[in-house]
Amino acid sequence: MHRELALLAEYRTLFLSQKSCSPPSSTLVFVERPALSSSDTPGALDPRKSVLFLSHRSAIEKTIELIDSVSSENQDSVRTARRDLIREIQDYQDFLDRMVTQEWLRQKAENVKPYSYLGSILPELVETRKLLLCECGLQTHCKRSSSLQYRATV
């Protein structure tokens, strides 16, 4: 029993050291750039460009596997310590998942054209040419002007 608790304490120390080396969200690059019409579910991470984050997440998963391999030998104290440590790691994994989702939404917002969320209610300035007749009626002039026209921006 003491050996198992000591082993769990070592794994907790391992997890805390891994957690302190969490990669920043700037290391998250998706296979496809998120588009405005895409869902809020993140796409796949590019394994070549997100290697730090993916290896970090993999190390955390391997720590859970190590903890699962510790036998409780029907000892409540070992079982409780194991369960608590796994919950702590799963909470951290949820944090990593939220980090991925937040970065997906941030990149999705960057890909949105300004004001496109307003649809067609904003006018777009369009250059037009109007033909004007002189008062004398003898000459036709082409005048450049600008007018506001409503166009869908989505």
C-alpha positions as a printed NumPy array, in Angstrom:
array([[  0.   ,   0.   ,   0.   ],
       [  2.751,   2.479,   0.854],
       [  4.493,   1.695,  -2.413],
       [  1.338,   2.471,  -4.416],
       [  0.755,   5.766,  -2.574],
       [  4.39 ,   6.747,  -3.114],
       [  4.053,   5.895,  -6.8  ],
       [  0.881,   8.011,  -7.083],
       [  2.701,  10.899,  -5.377],
       [  5.481,  10.622,  -7.981],
       [  2.922,  10.611, -10.8  ],
       [  1.258,  13.682,  -9.31 ],
       [  4.628,  15.451,  -9.29 ],
       [  5.147,  14.378, -12.9  ],
       [  1.731,  15.74 , -13.865],
       [  2.352,  19.075, -12.099],
       [  5.681,  19.494, -13.891],
       [  4.003,  18.733, -17.239],
       [  1.205,  21.145, -16.423],
       [  3.674,  23.942, -15.68 ],
       [  5.128,  23.503, -19.189],
       [  1.777,  24.035, -20.921],
       [  2.329,  25.349, -24.466],
       [  0.714,  28.685, -25.384],
       [ -2.353,  28.741, -27.604],
       [ -0.254,  30.349, -30.36 ],
       [  1.134,  26.864, -31.041],
       [ -2.309,  25.736, -32.234],
       [ -2.611,  25.558, -36.01 ],
       [ -5.568,  23.824, -37.613],
       [ -5.497,  21.745, -40.784],
       [ -8.116,  24.048, -42.318],
       [ -8.625,  27.693, -41.471],
       [-11.959,  28.145, -39.726],
       [-14.539,  29.882, -41.899],
       [-17.482,  31.977, -40.78 ],
       [-19.882,  29.233, -41.822],
       [-17.986,  26.495, -39.983],
       [-19.289,  25.065, -36.767],
       [-17.949,  26.017, -33.357],
       [-16.415,  22.569, -33.08 ],
       [-12.679,  22.839, -33.7  ],
       [-11.202,  21.113, -36.687],
       [ -8.177,  18.864, -36.586],
       [ -4.867,  20.28 , -35.442],
       [ -2.038,  20.284, -37.967],
       [  0.424,  17.722, -36.535],
       [  3.443,  19.426, -38.138],
       [  2.697,  22.906, -36.821],
       [  1.038,  22.033, -33.497],
       [  3.631,  19.493, -32.419],
       [  4.297,  21.152, -29.038],
       [  0.661,  21.15 , -28.045],
       [ -0.023,  17.639, -29.336],
       [  3.019,  16.167, -27.603],
       [  2.008,  17.949, -24.379],
       [ -1.497,  16.508, -24.577],
       [ -0.059,  13.075, -25.354],
       [  2.221,  13.234, -22.3  ],
       [ -0.79 ,  14.062, -20.114],
       [ -2.677,  11.049, -21.537],
       [  0.3  ,   8.779, -20.866],
       [  0.342,   9.993, -17.253],
       [ -3.256,   8.846, -16.883],
       [ -2.265,   5.449, -18.281],
       [  0.517,   5.221, -15.679],
       [ -1.92 ,   6.062, -12.897],
       [ -4.411,   3.493, -14.192],
       [ -1.706,   0.838, -13.982],
       [ -1.322,   1.359, -10.223],
       [ -3.181,  -1.407,  -8.42 ],
       [ -5.379,  -0.328,  -5.539],
       [ -5.225,  -3.793,  -3.941],
       [ -8.66 ,  -3.093,  -2.46 ],
       [ -7.235,  -0.277,  -0.336],
       [ -9.598,   2.679,  -0.034],
       [ -6.771,   5.176,   0.481],
       [ -5.034,   4.104,  -2.754],
       [ -8.312,   4.016,  -4.675],
       [ -9.244,   7.498,  -3.415],
       [ -5.812,   8.947,  -4.203],
       [ -5.945,   7.449,  -7.699],
       [ -9.451,   8.737,  -8.351],
       [ -8.594,  12.257,  -7.118],
       [ -5.461,  12.457,  -9.243],
       [ -7.285,  11.243, -12.343],
       [-10.035,  13.834, -11.782],
       [ -7.412,  16.567, -11.458],
       [ -5.793,  15.497, -14.72 ],
       [ -9.166,  15.231, -16.489],
       [ -9.986,  18.783, -15.383],
       [ -6.71 ,  19.88 , -16.946],
       [ -7.542,  17.98 , -20.137],
       [-10.867,  19.853, -20.234],
       [ -8.872,  23.084, -19.945],
       [ -6.727,  22.042, -22.926],
       [ -9.874,  21.252, -24.929],
       [-11.284,  24.683, -24.07 ],
       [ -7.977,  26.22 , -25.18 ],
       [ -8.344,  24.531, -28.583],
       [-11.974,  25.681, -28.908],
       [-11.1  ,  29.248, -27.911],
       [ -8.273,  29.4  , -30.451],
       [-10.584,  27.961, -33.139],
       [-13.151,  30.678, -32.425],
       [-10.453,  33.383, -32.353],
       [ -9.098,  32.314, -35.742],
       [-12.651,  32.038, -37.073],
       [-13.325,  35.637, -35.985],
       [-10.129,  36.79 , -37.728],
       [-11.394,  35.337, -41.01 ],
       [-14.634,  37.32 , -40.884],
       [-14.811,  40.38 , -43.117],
       [-15.528,  43.557, -41.182],
       [-19.252,  44.111, -40.726],
       [-20.194,  40.928, -42.603],
       [-22.151,  39.833, -39.552],
       [-24.573,  42.654, -40.333],
       [-25.471,  41.144, -43.68 ],
       [-26.81 ,  43.568, -46.274],
       [-27.836,  46.417, -43.992],
       [-24.616,  48.357, -44.547],
       [-24.303,  50.237, -47.831],
       [-21.313,  49.728, -50.055],
       [-19.818,  52.717, -51.84 ],
       [-19.837,  52.043, -55.583],
       [-18.425,  54.324, -58.25 ],
       [-20.881,  55.018, -61.047],
       [-20.9  ,  57.081, -64.236],
       [-23.906,  59.192, -65.01 ],
       [-24.634,  60.774, -68.352],
       [-25.704,  64.367, -68.002],
       [-27.174,  66.5  , -70.766],
       [-26.183,  70.108, -70.947],
       [-28.966,  72.582, -70.646],
       [-28.425,  73.493, -74.243],
       [-29.044,  69.87 , -75.199],
       [-26.125,  69.834, -77.623],
       [-23.449,  68.094, -75.563],
       [-23.45 ,  64.965, -73.49 ],
       [-21.088,  64.827, -70.523],
       [-19.946,  61.813, -68.592],
       [-19.615,  62.596, -64.926],
       [-18.071,  60.373, -62.299],
       [-19.99 ,  60.19 , -59.079],
       [-20.315,  57.986, -56.089],
       [-23.506,  56.528, -54.83 ],
       [-24.503,  54.222, -52.056],
       [-25.903,  50.889, -53.093],
       [-27.01 ,  48.112, -50.831],
       [-25.315,  44.82 , -51.492],
       [-25.147,  41.655, -49.487],
       [-21.756,  41.336, -47.831],
       [-22.157,  37.778, -46.598]])
